[in-house]
Structures are given as C-alpha cells and as structure tokens.
Short mmCIF file of C-alpha atoms in Angstrom, two decimals:
data_model
loop_
_atom_site.label_atom_id
_atom_site.label_comp_id
_atom_site.label_asym_id
_atom_site.label_seq_id
_atom_site.Cartn_x
_atom_site.Cartn_y
_atom_site.Cartn_z
CA MET A 1 0.00 0.00 0.00
CA LYS A 2 1.00 3.60 -0.59
CA LEU A 3 0.57 5.57 2.62
CA VAL A 4 0.99 9.27 3.40
CA LEU A 5 1.56 9.93 7.11
CA LYS A 6 1.38 13.45 8.47
CA TYR A 7 2.84 14.13 11.93
CA GLY A 8 1.74 17.16 13.92
CA GLY A 9 4.15 19.30 15.93
CA THR A 10 3.24 17.68 19.27
CA SER A 11 4.23 14.28 17.84
CA ILE A 12 7.82 15.32 17.08
CA SER A 13 8.74 17.81 19.79
CA ASN A 14 11.03 15.84 22.09
CA THR A 15 13.71 13.15 21.85
CA LYS A 16 11.50 10.25 22.92
CA ASP A 17 8.61 11.09 20.57
CA ILE A 18 10.83 11.70 17.53
CA GLN A 19 12.56 8.35 18.04
CA SER A 20 9.19 6.65 18.54
CA VAL A 21 7.85 8.17 15.30
CA ALA A 22 10.97 7.13 13.36
CA LYS A 23 10.72 3.54 14.66
CA HIS A 24 7.03 3.38 13.72
CA VAL A 25 7.80 4.72 10.23
CA ILE A 26 10.55 2.11 9.71
CA SER A 27 8.23 -0.66 10.92
CA LEU A 28 5.49 0.39 8.46
CA SER A 29 8.01 0.76 5.61
CA LYS A 30 8.60 -3.02 5.64
CA LYS A 31 5.14 -3.54 4.14
CA HIS A 32 4.22 -0.15 2.64
CA GLN A 33 5.59 2.67 0.49
CA LEU A 34 5.61 5.75 2.72
CA ALA A 35 5.67 9.50 2.20
CA ILE A 36 5.96 11.44 5.46
CA VAL A 37 4.70 15.00 5.99
CA CYS A 38 5.62 16.87 9.16
CA SER A 39 4.67 20.07 10.91
CA ALA A 40 7.10 22.32 12.75
CA THR A 41 7.95 21.21 16.29
CA SER A 42 5.68 22.66 18.99
CA GLY A 43 6.23 26.37 19.60
CA THR A 44 8.51 26.92 16.58
CA THR A 45 5.93 28.61 14.35
CA ASP A 46 4.89 30.84 17.28
CA ASP A 47 8.53 31.87 17.73
CA LEU A 48 8.84 32.65 14.00
CA ILE A 49 5.71 34.78 14.17
CA GLU A 50 7.19 36.57 17.17
CA ILE A 51 10.33 37.24 15.10
CA SER A 52 8.13 39.05 12.55
CA GLU A 53 6.54 41.12 15.33
CA SER A 54 10.01 42.05 16.66
CA ILE A 55 11.07 43.16 13.17
CA LYS A 56 7.97 45.35 12.88
CA LYS A 57 8.97 46.95 16.18
CA GLU A 58 12.55 47.39 14.84
CA ASN A 59 13.87 45.14 17.61
CA LYS A 60 16.56 43.26 15.69
CA SER A 61 18.30 41.83 18.77
CA LYS A 62 15.05 40.23 19.97
CA ALA A 63 14.49 38.70 16.52
CA GLU A 64 18.03 37.28 16.47
CA GLN A 65 17.60 35.89 20.00
CA LEU A 66 14.45 34.06 18.93
CA ALA A 67 16.22 32.71 15.83
CA SER A 68 19.05 31.39 18.01
CA LYS A 69 16.50 29.84 20.38
CA ILE A 70 14.86 27.94 17.50
CA THR A 71 18.16 26.74 16.05
CA ASN A 72 19.67 25.75 19.40
CA ARG A 73 16.55 23.77 20.27
CA HIS A 74 16.84 21.74 17.05
CA LYS A 75 20.62 21.33 17.38
CA GLN A 76 20.14 20.04 20.92
CA LEU A 77 17.54 17.53 19.71
CA ALA A 78 19.93 16.46 16.92
CA LYS A 79 22.74 15.80 19.40
CA GLN A 80 20.44 13.86 21.73
CA ILE A 81 18.76 11.72 19.05
CA ILE A 82 21.34 11.01 16.34
CA LYS A 83 23.88 8.40 17.47
CA LYS A 84 25.94 7.94 14.30
CA SER A 85 28.57 10.70 14.19
CA ASN A 86 28.63 11.11 10.40
CA ILE A 87 24.81 11.53 10.20
CA GLN A 88 24.81 13.92 13.17
CA LYS A 89 27.62 16.00 11.65
CA LYS A 90 25.81 16.33 8.29
CA LEU A 91 22.55 17.27 10.05
CA LEU A 92 24.21 19.95 12.18
CA ILE A 93 25.83 21.46 9.06
CA LYS A 94 22.44 21.59 7.32
CA LEU A 95 20.75 23.14 10.38
CA ASN A 96 23.54 25.71 10.59
CA ASP A 97 23.07 26.61 6.91
CA ASP A 98 19.35 27.15 7.55
CA PHE A 99 20.22 29.27 10.58
CA LYS A 100 22.51 31.49 8.49
CA GLU A 101 19.77 31.86 5.88
CA LEU A 102 17.26 32.77 8.61
CA LEU A 103 19.59 35.46 10.02
CA ALA A 104 20.19 36.85 6.51
CA LEU A 105 16.42 37.07 6.02
CA ILE A 106 16.04 38.91 9.34
CA ASP A 107 18.78 41.36 8.28
CA GLY A 108 16.99 42.01 4.99
CA LEU A 109 13.59 42.53 6.63
CA VAL A 110 15.08 44.88 9.23
CA LEU A 111 16.67 46.95 6.44
CA LEU A 112 13.36 47.10 4.57
CA GLY A 113 11.55 47.97 7.79
CA GLU A 114 8.52 45.83 6.95
CA VAL A 115 7.25 42.26 6.75
CA THR A 116 5.14 41.61 3.65
CA SER A 117 2.87 38.58 3.25
CA ARG A 118 5.42 37.12 0.82
CA SER A 119 8.38 37.52 3.20
CA MET A 120 6.22 36.26 6.08
CA ASP A 121 5.58 32.99 4.22
CA TYR A 122 9.33 32.61 3.62
CA LEU A 123 10.01 33.28 7.31
CA ILE A 124 7.49 30.87 8.84
CA SER A 125 8.40 28.05 6.43
CA PHE A 126 11.66 27.57 8.35
CA GLY A 127 9.88 25.59 11.09
CA GLU A 128 9.04 22.71 8.78
CA ARG A 129 12.48 22.90 7.16
CA PHE A 130 14.11 22.28 10.55
CA SER A 131 11.74 19.48 11.65
CA GLY A 132 11.89 17.71 8.27
CA LYS A 133 15.69 17.51 8.39
CA LEU A 134 15.59 16.29 12.00
CA LEU A 135 13.08 13.50 11.37
CA ALA A 136 14.73 12.34 8.13
CA ALA A 137 18.11 12.14 9.89
CA THR A 138 16.56 10.12 12.73
CA ILE A 139 15.16 7.60 10.22
CA ASN A 140 18.60 7.42 8.54
CA ASP A 141 20.23 6.94 11.94
CA LEU A 142 18.02 3.89 12.54
CA GLY A 143 19.11 2.30 9.26
CA LYS A 144 16.50 3.30 6.66
CA LYS A 145 17.20 5.67 3.76
CA SER A 146 15.32 8.95 4.05
CA ILE A 147 15.63 12.43 2.58
CA PRO A 148 14.14 15.76 3.73
CA GLN A 149 12.22 17.81 1.16
CA THR A 150 10.44 21.15 1.33
CA GLY A 151 7.05 21.53 -0.33
CA LYS A 152 8.83 23.46 -3.08
CA GLU A 153 11.44 20.72 -3.60
CA ILE A 154 8.87 17.92 -3.77
CA GLY A 155 6.96 19.84 -6.46
CA ILE A 156 3.96 21.59 -4.83
CA VAL A 157 3.13 24.56 -7.08
CA THR A 158 0.60 27.14 -5.86
CA ASP A 159 -0.92 30.46 -6.78
CA SER A 160 0.67 33.65 -5.41
CA ASN A 161 -1.92 34.25 -2.69
CA PHE A 162 0.64 34.37 0.10
CA SER A 163 -0.43 33.03 3.53
CA GLU A 164 -3.58 31.42 2.04
CA SER A 165 -2.29 29.84 -1.15
CA LYS A 166 -4.00 27.12 -3.18
CA PRO A 167 -2.23 24.41 -5.17
CA LEU A 168 -2.23 24.37 -8.96
CA MET A 169 -3.16 20.71 -8.98
CA ASP A 170 -2.40 19.72 -12.58
CA THR A 171 1.19 20.98 -12.41
CA THR A 172 1.61 19.80 -8.82
CA ARG A 173 0.36 16.30 -9.65
CA LEU A 174 2.92 15.85 -12.43
CA ARG A 175 5.86 17.11 -10.38
CA VAL A 176 5.03 15.46 -7.06
CA SER A 177 4.23 12.04 -8.54
CA LYS A 178 7.46 12.06 -10.57
CA ASN A 179 9.64 13.11 -7.61
CA ILE A 180 8.11 10.68 -5.12
CA ASP A 181 8.05 7.76 -7.57
CA THR A 182 11.79 8.33 -8.12
CA LEU A 183 12.40 8.21 -4.37
CA PHE A 184 10.22 5.10 -3.98
CA SER A 185 12.23 3.36 -6.71
CA LYS A 186 15.35 4.05 -4.64
CA LYS A 187 13.63 2.68 -1.50
CA THR A 188 13.97 6.10 0.10
CA ILE A 189 11.38 7.63 2.45
CA PRO A 190 10.72 11.32 1.69
CA VAL A 191 10.10 13.49 4.76
CA ILE A 192 8.29 16.54 3.43
CA GLY A 193 7.93 19.78 5.36
CA GLY A 194 4.20 20.51 5.38
CA PHE A 195 2.37 23.82 5.24
CA SER A 196 4.20 25.26 2.24
CA GLY A 197 4.85 25.13 -1.51
CA ALA A 198 6.06 27.66 -4.06
CA ASP A 199 4.36 29.78 -6.69
CA GLN A 200 5.30 29.65 -10.38
CA HIS A 201 8.06 32.19 -9.76
CA GLY A 202 9.66 29.99 -7.09
CA HIS A 203 8.59 32.15 -4.13
CA THR A 204 7.73 30.22 -0.98
CA THR A 205 4.01 30.18 -0.17
CA THR A 206 2.03 28.75 2.77
CA PHE A 207 -1.44 27.29 3.14
CA GLY A 208 -2.33 29.01 6.41
CA ARG A 209 -2.70 27.68 9.94
CA GLY A 210 -2.80 23.88 10.10
CA GLY A 211 -1.69 23.65 6.48
CA SER A 212 0.41 20.50 6.95
CA ASP A 213 -2.84 18.49 6.85
CA TYR A 214 -3.55 20.05 3.48
CA SER A 215 -0.02 19.24 2.27
CA ALA A 216 -0.61 15.59 3.18
CA THR A 217 -3.84 15.27 1.20
CA ILE A 218 -2.38 17.16 -1.80
CA ILE A 219 0.53 14.70 -1.86
CA GLY A 220 -1.77 11.72 -1.26
CA SER A 221 -3.94 12.75 -4.21
CA CYS A 222 -0.88 13.21 -6.45
CA ILE A 223 0.60 9.76 -5.79
CA LYS A 224 -2.81 7.98 -5.63
CA ALA A 225 -2.24 6.90 -2.05
CA ASP A 226 -4.31 4.03 -0.67
CA GLU A 227 -4.74 5.84 2.66
CA ILE A 228 -3.69 9.07 4.38
CA TRP A 229 -3.08 9.13 8.13
CA LEU A 230 -3.09 12.36 10.14
CA MET A 231 -1.04 11.59 13.24
CA SER A 232 -1.29 13.94 16.22
CA ASP A 233 -1.71 13.80 20.01
CA VAL A 234 -5.44 12.90 19.90
CA ASP A 235 -7.05 9.51 19.27
CA GLY A 236 -9.30 10.90 16.52
CA LEU A 237 -12.48 12.93 16.12
CA MET A 238 -14.63 13.00 19.25
CA THR A 239 -18.35 13.44 19.93
CA ALA A 240 -17.41 16.66 21.80
CA ASP A 241 -14.41 18.42 23.25
CA PRO A 242 -13.25 16.03 26.04
CA LYS A 243 -12.18 19.07 28.07
CA ILE A 244 -15.87 20.03 28.25
CA VAL A 245 -17.58 16.62 28.14
CA LYS A 246 -15.76 13.99 30.21
CA ASN A 247 -17.65 11.07 28.62
CA ALA A 248 -17.01 12.25 25.04
CA LYS A 249 -16.46 9.26 22.80
CA LEU A 250 -14.19 8.53 19.85
CA LEU A 251 -15.97 8.50 16.49
CA LYS A 252 -14.90 5.37 14.62
CA GLU A 253 -16.13 6.48 11.20
CA VAL A 254 -17.41 9.71 9.61
CA SER A 255 -18.07 10.91 6.06
CA TYR A 256 -16.03 13.55 4.23
CA THR A 257 -18.93 16.01 4.49
CA GLU A 258 -19.29 15.45 8.25
CA ALA A 259 -15.53 15.82 8.77
CA ILE A 260 -15.52 19.08 6.77
CA GLU A 261 -18.25 20.47 9.02
CA MET A 262 -16.33 19.35 12.10
CA ALA A 263 -13.19 21.07 10.79
CA LEU A 264 -15.08 24.31 10.20
CA PHE A 265 -16.70 24.18 13.63
CA GLY A 266 -13.82 23.68 15.96
CA ALA A 267 -12.08 20.34 15.25
CA LYS A 268 -8.65 21.95 15.58
CA GLN A 269 -6.71 18.99 14.27
CA ILE A 270 -8.03 19.38 10.72
CA HIS A 271 -7.34 22.18 8.21
CA PRO A 272 -10.72 23.03 6.58
CA ARG A 273 -9.38 22.56 3.03
CA THR A 274 -7.78 19.22 3.85
CA PHE A 275 -10.55 17.27 2.14
CA GLU A 276 -10.57 19.08 -1.21
CA PRO A 277 -7.92 16.85 -2.87
CA LEU A 278 -9.61 13.70 -1.54
CA LEU A 279 -13.15 14.20 -2.81
CA ALA A 280 -12.51 13.24 -6.46
CA LYS A 281 -10.11 10.39 -5.64
CA LYS A 282 -12.16 9.13 -2.67
CA ILE A 283 -9.01 8.28 -0.71
CA PRO A 284 -9.78 7.09 2.85
CA MET A 285 -8.19 9.09 5.65
CA LYS A 286 -7.52 8.14 9.25
CA ILE A 287 -7.05 10.53 12.15
CA ARG A 288 -4.80 8.74 14.64
CA ASN A 289 -2.68 9.25 17.74
CA SER A 290 1.08 8.95 17.20
CA LEU A 291 1.47 8.21 20.93
CA ASN A 292 -1.14 5.42 20.83
CA VAL A 293 -0.61 3.59 17.53
CA LYS A 294 -2.66 0.56 18.65
CA ASN A 295 -5.78 2.74 18.41
CA GLU A 296 -7.11 2.81 14.84
CA GLY A 297 -8.54 6.33 15.33
CA THR A 298 -11.29 7.81 13.16
CA LEU A 299 -11.79 6.67 9.57
CA VAL A 300 -12.95 9.43 7.19
CA THR A 301 -14.48 8.02 4.01
CA SER A 302 -16.80 8.97 1.15
CA SER A 303 -19.50 6.52 2.21
CA PRO A 304 -19.52 5.34 5.85
CA SER A 305 -21.26 2.09 6.70
CA ALA A 306 -24.95 2.21 7.64
CA SER A 307 -24.18 1.17 11.22
CA VAL A 308 -22.54 4.53 12.00
CA LYS A 309 -25.18 6.86 10.50
CA ASN A 310 -26.31 8.37 13.81
CA THR A 311 -28.72 11.30 13.88
CA VAL A 312 -26.12 13.54 15.54
CA LYS A 313 -22.45 12.56 15.70
CA CYS A 314 -20.74 15.55 17.20
CA VAL A 315 -21.35 18.73 19.21
CA SER A 316 -18.63 21.25 18.34
CA ASN A 317 -18.15 24.78 19.60
CA ILE A 318 -16.24 27.92 18.65
CA ARG A 319 -15.87 30.45 21.47
CA ASN A 320 -15.07 34.16 21.45
CA ASN A 321 -17.07 35.55 18.55
CA GLY A 322 -19.09 38.71 18.01
CA LEU A 323 -22.69 39.00 16.82
CA ILE A 324 -23.78 42.00 14.72
CA ASP A 325 -27.48 42.67 14.10
CA ILE A 326 -27.75 44.89 11.01
CA GLN A 327 -31.08 46.73 10.81
CA GLY A 328 -32.66 49.10 8.29
CA GLY A 329 -36.12 49.74 6.86
CA SER A 330 -34.67 50.43 3.42
CA MET A 331 -33.35 46.85 3.35
CA ILE A 332 -36.88 45.48 2.91
CA GLY A 333 -37.48 44.30 -0.65
CA THR A 334 -34.31 45.98 -1.94
CA PRO A 335 -32.33 43.66 -4.22
CA GLY A 336 -28.60 43.45 -3.55
CA THR A 337 -28.71 44.60 0.07
CA ALA A 338 -27.03 41.47 1.42
CA ALA A 339 -24.52 41.55 -1.45
CA LYS A 340 -23.46 45.10 -0.50
CA ILE A 341 -23.05 44.15 3.15
CA PHE A 342 -20.95 41.06 2.43
CA ALA A 343 -18.93 42.79 -0.29
CA THR A 344 -18.06 45.55 2.20
CA LEU A 345 -16.91 42.98 4.76
CA ALA A 346 -15.03 40.89 2.18
CA LYS A 347 -13.15 43.97 0.95
CA ALA A 348 -11.95 44.49 4.54
CA GLY A 349 -10.80 40.86 4.73
CA ILE A 350 -13.45 39.84 7.27
CA ASN A 351 -14.81 36.30 7.23
CA VAL A 352 -18.49 35.90 8.14
CA MET A 353 -18.93 32.66 10.08
CA MET A 354 -22.72 32.55 10.34
CA ILE A 355 -25.67 34.38 8.76
CA SER A 356 -29.38 34.72 9.55
CA GLN A 357 -32.07 36.92 7.97
CA ASN A 358 -35.65 37.25 9.14
CA PRO A 359 -38.48 36.87 6.59
CA SER A 360 -39.40 40.57 6.77
CA GLU A 361 -35.89 41.37 5.45
CA SER A 362 -35.64 44.23 7.96
CA SER A 363 -32.50 42.83 9.56
CA ILE A 364 -29.55 40.55 8.86
CA THR A 365 -27.58 39.02 11.71
CA ILE A 366 -23.99 37.88 11.25
CA VAL A 367 -21.32 36.32 13.45
CA VAL A 368 -17.61 37.15 13.10
CA LYS A 369 -14.57 36.39 15.22
CA ASN A 370 -14.07 38.74 18.18
CA THR A 371 -10.74 39.79 16.66
CA ASP A 372 -12.59 41.03 13.55
CA LEU A 373 -15.53 42.64 15.37
CA ASP A 374 -14.25 46.22 15.73
CA LYS A 375 -13.06 46.26 12.12
CA ALA A 376 -16.39 44.86 10.87
CA VAL A 377 -18.48 47.40 12.76
CA SER A 378 -16.18 50.23 11.61
CA VAL A 379 -16.38 49.42 7.88
CA LEU A 380 -20.15 48.88 8.00
CA GLU A 381 -20.65 52.22 9.74
CA MET A 382 -18.34 54.10 7.36
CA ASP A 383 -19.65 52.59 4.13
CA LEU A 384 -23.32 51.77 4.73
CA LEU A 385 -24.71 53.49 7.85
CA GLY A 386 -27.33 56.04 6.87
CA LYS A 387 -27.66 54.48 3.42
CA ILE A 388 -29.08 50.96 3.54
CA ILE A 389 -28.29 50.45 7.25
CA LYS A 390 -30.14 52.37 9.95
CA LYS A 391 -28.77 50.71 13.08
CA LEU A 392 -26.14 48.22 14.26
CA GLU A 393 -26.50 46.23 17.48
CA VAL A 394 -23.41 44.39 18.70
CA THR A 395 -23.08 41.49 21.15
CA THR A 396 -19.59 40.42 22.19
CA GLY A 397 -18.36 37.17 23.69
CA VAL A 398 -20.63 34.62 22.04
CA SER A 399 -20.08 30.98 21.07
CA ILE A 400 -21.28 29.03 18.07
CA ILE A 401 -22.45 25.54 18.98
CA ALA A 402 -22.89 23.18 16.04
CA LEU A 403 -24.60 19.80 15.92
CA ILE A 404 -23.19 17.74 13.07
CA GLY A 405 -24.43 14.50 11.58
CA SER A 406 -25.75 13.29 8.22
CA GLY A 407 -28.48 11.36 10.10
CA MET A 408 -30.25 14.65 10.89
CA ARG A 409 -31.42 14.85 7.27
CA GLY A 410 -35.17 14.17 7.24
CA THR A 411 -35.29 13.38 10.97
CA ILE A 412 -38.20 15.09 12.74
CA GLY A 413 -37.72 16.75 16.11
CA VAL A 414 -33.98 17.43 16.20
CA ALA A 415 -34.35 21.17 16.85
CA SER A 416 -37.06 20.67 19.48
CA LYS A 417 -34.82 18.16 21.28
CA VAL A 418 -31.97 20.70 21.26
CA PHE A 419 -34.10 23.52 22.67
CA ALA A 420 -35.67 21.27 25.31
CA ALA A 421 -32.20 20.21 26.46
CA ILE A 422 -30.75 23.70 26.77
CA GLU A 423 -33.96 25.15 28.25
CA LYS A 424 -33.49 22.88 31.28
CA ASN A 425 -30.12 24.58 31.79
CA LYS A 426 -31.63 28.08 31.40
CA VAL A 427 -29.46 28.84 28.35
CA ASN A 428 -30.71 31.57 26.01
CA VAL A 429 -30.18 31.18 22.25
CA SER A 430 -29.39 34.41 20.37
CA MET A 431 -29.45 32.97 16.84
CA ILE A 432 -30.02 29.67 15.01
CA THR A 433 -29.35 28.48 11.45
CA GLN A 434 -29.67 25.23 9.51
CA GLY A 435 -28.83 24.65 5.85
CA SER A 436 -31.14 22.78 3.51
CA SER A 437 -28.72 19.82 3.61
CA GLU A 438 -29.65 19.39 7.31
CA LEU A 439 -26.09 18.26 7.98
CA ASN A 440 -25.45 21.00 10.52
CA LEU A 441 -27.64 22.80 13.05
CA ALA A 442 -25.86 25.81 14.57
CA LEU A 443 -26.88 28.12 17.39
CA VAL A 444 -25.33 31.06 19.19
CA VAL A 445 -25.12 31.39 22.99
CA LYS A 446 -23.07 33.45 25.45
CA ASN A 447 -19.50 32.27 26.07
CA SER A 448 -20.42 31.63 29.71
CA ASP A 449 -23.20 29.21 28.65
CA THR A 450 -21.03 27.16 26.25
CA LYS A 451 -20.09 24.29 28.53
CA SER A 452 -23.55 23.72 29.97
CA ALA A 453 -25.15 23.90 26.49
CA VAL A 454 -22.65 21.44 24.94
CA ARG A 455 -23.06 19.00 27.84
CA ALA A 456 -26.86 19.22 27.72
CA ILE A 457 -26.99 18.53 23.97
CA HIS A 458 -24.42 15.73 24.24
CA ASP A 459 -26.56 14.06 26.93
CA ALA A 460 -29.84 14.63 25.07
CA PHE A 461 -28.59 12.72 22.03
CA THR A 462 -26.79 10.11 24.22
CA LEU A 463 -23.57 10.59 22.24
CA ASP A 464 -21.65 8.73 24.94
CA LYS A 465 -23.33 5.56 23.55
CA ILE A 466 -22.52 6.24 19.89
CA ASN A 467 -21.20 3.35 17.77
#
C-alpha cells in the first residue's frame, strides 16, 4: 500500500517522541511505500511569528535571540537523538546553513523595515524545514534511507496568494508524482515539510494555519495513495471536546462532508481545506494518535457504513465571537442589500462565520470572530450606515455551537430536542441556522453558557453511547 503519514508538531517535539515516530515509520516501511509530511515542532511557528513582530517593532536583537533559540533547540535535539557521528555531523551542518539563511532574512527585513505577506511565508516556512531535516536524519540513523524535502522541492506549485495559497493541482500532480516515484524506486522515504509550496516564480508560499494536513492530502492525491493518516496527540475525532464533556467518545467512522463540518466548527486537528484533494479520488483518511498507535482512530471516508449513521455525531463549539445585528427599513425588498453588506466585509478581509435573515428582510444578523468585530463594525458604519443600514446592534463574547451528523437529514424533532435540552439549563439562544442539507444545526449562545449547552446537547442525544 501507498501511505501518506502526516505528523503534527506535538508528535515530534522531544527526543522520545521523535525516536518513537521514526521507529514506527521504519516498521510500516517493511510492508508499505511511505511518504511522510511533518509540521514544525511545537512552539517553533509561534517563535517565528514573534520574530516578525520584533522586526515590525525594529527590535533586531530580539528577533536574532528568537532565531538562536529555535536553532539551538533543534541542534540540541539532533545531538540527543542522532547516534551515528557522520549523520549527526551532516545534520548539524544543514541546520547551521538554515540558521545562516534565517539570520540573513532577518537582516533584509530589518533593512526594509517591513514584513510583507510574501516575506512572512518565507520566514514561517523555516519551522518545517528544521523538523523535516531532523526527522529524516533520525530515520537514517536507525538504518533506513530517508531524505528531507520542502514543499517546493517535492513539487507543490501554488498560486501567489501568500499566507492562504491554493495548489495548482495539474502541475503539482505531475511534479510530485514524478519526484516521489523516483524516491520510492530508490527505496527512500521522503520526509516533506508541510504547510508550504512555491508559486510559479519559485517564491515560498504557505497554506495558512494547520496547512500540513492540506499538504498531506495534496501529496496523497498526487501519488494515488491508498490511505492518508493524520497523526497527532489525539485519538481521533470525538463526539465533543473532552475538556468540556468527560464522557465524550471517539468517532470510529465519519463521512467527508461530516468531517468538513467538524473542521469548520472547531475540530482543531483538521485544516478546513484538507478534504478538497480527496473528494474526487475518494481516498480514505484516518485521524490517529502517534502516541497510541494501537488505536485505529477515526476513519474518514466517502460513504460510511450504515451502522454509523447516527442522527447527531458531534457537538462542536467555537468560542469568542461577536454578533452584529444589522437593521434598516430600506433593506426590505431591496435587491442586492445582502450583497453590498458582504462585499463591504469581504473587501476588509473579514470572514463571516454565520448568517441569519428574518423573513421581513428588515435585519440581517452575522457572526464574526471577536478579533474582527471592531473592524467589521467600523467598515459597515463608514460605508453603509445612513444608506441601507439604519442601526447596528453588537453582542460580544458569544459561542457558536454546532450539531453535526448526516443522520439529521429528514429526521423530525432534532431542533425541538436541542431547545428542550438547553432550556433545562436556562441557556438563552441568540441565533439559530440550519442549511437545507440538514447536515449542521448551529446556534449562538453566550460564552459563559457554552459548557452547559454542549453537555446538555451531548446528553440529550446520548452521544456517549454512539457506535
């Protein structure tokens, strides 16, 4: 079988875990052809982002200190993990070359006095460059041929939308399949730094937060993998956040569409665009725990078996959002009102997470992240207040709670069951939406009511007894 395994940062952040991952990879390689994708080690991307903030504040010494911290951490891991002196020496030389390149980049950005989206992508790609070299060297040290590759080197070609790039799949497919097939023929395991690629001009691009998942499915699609495994520090997708619901249960199997909804509504271990490359190829994906490899995790597939088609599978939540109620008499019956509102927000780079409009058309209610709230209110007031908008009412600190499950489609009484459950806990609902697909029922409550609402809904649908 051809397998693509993606390891999250928490899976490769200390000596013991890196060695454990390398041993597992070598064990699997006896029966399978493997392509490995890795994230940056825990905290590295945050440090790189902090470097950019230091540069913006013209604090070069702080930026250089952070760069040294990153490099020293990886050099220390290299010395602790790699036993063969020749492999360790080569790795330390490569890490030192990356360090010099990172310092040169910092010098250039300080001289320019700014960090553009293009230079930011270049900067934060260093995390995966370091971790890829470290993991590949560990596999080599244990006796199996492996080579580190960046997304650019392996052949991922993207558009030039820095920080949120998308792959140009036709070109990417040709290059990635050729490069990986060559490595497979040499019985070499590629360890690919996730999260990044390069545009047609060779400039480094990134896919955004959590983009290593996306890298894994892009590569899996290109090489026609039999399965893709996302390995992290969780056993798989759960019926709820186990930090909120103690009896939350592992979901053994979900559909692509259910997993996409879960990703959009708070399943942090999945990048929302992860599933795009899989839909046409229908490649099964597993979400597994690198620290508990005996657990098979959650299987994500195009058509789950009938035995797992529960009415509701998951109660997700996203905290810390803002609700804006947009009101105006001139909105009633006026074509294009909603388009103007959303175009205004889109122009300001604000993502609308949830929308509701009453039948009278006198108001539209939207939910945005708290971090975007002030900006959203400001642009709406400047561009539309007194024209099509008469009044804005703002509520801060709200949570979106989403019930997800393909079994809700055509099932009578789901909403009434939800409201009955949360009414017992005296939770007030500010807003509710459900698409015609009936795959997702979402409601908005105060942040302070999130835990009690999630627990009440989880209990009402007895998700602790799910298959």
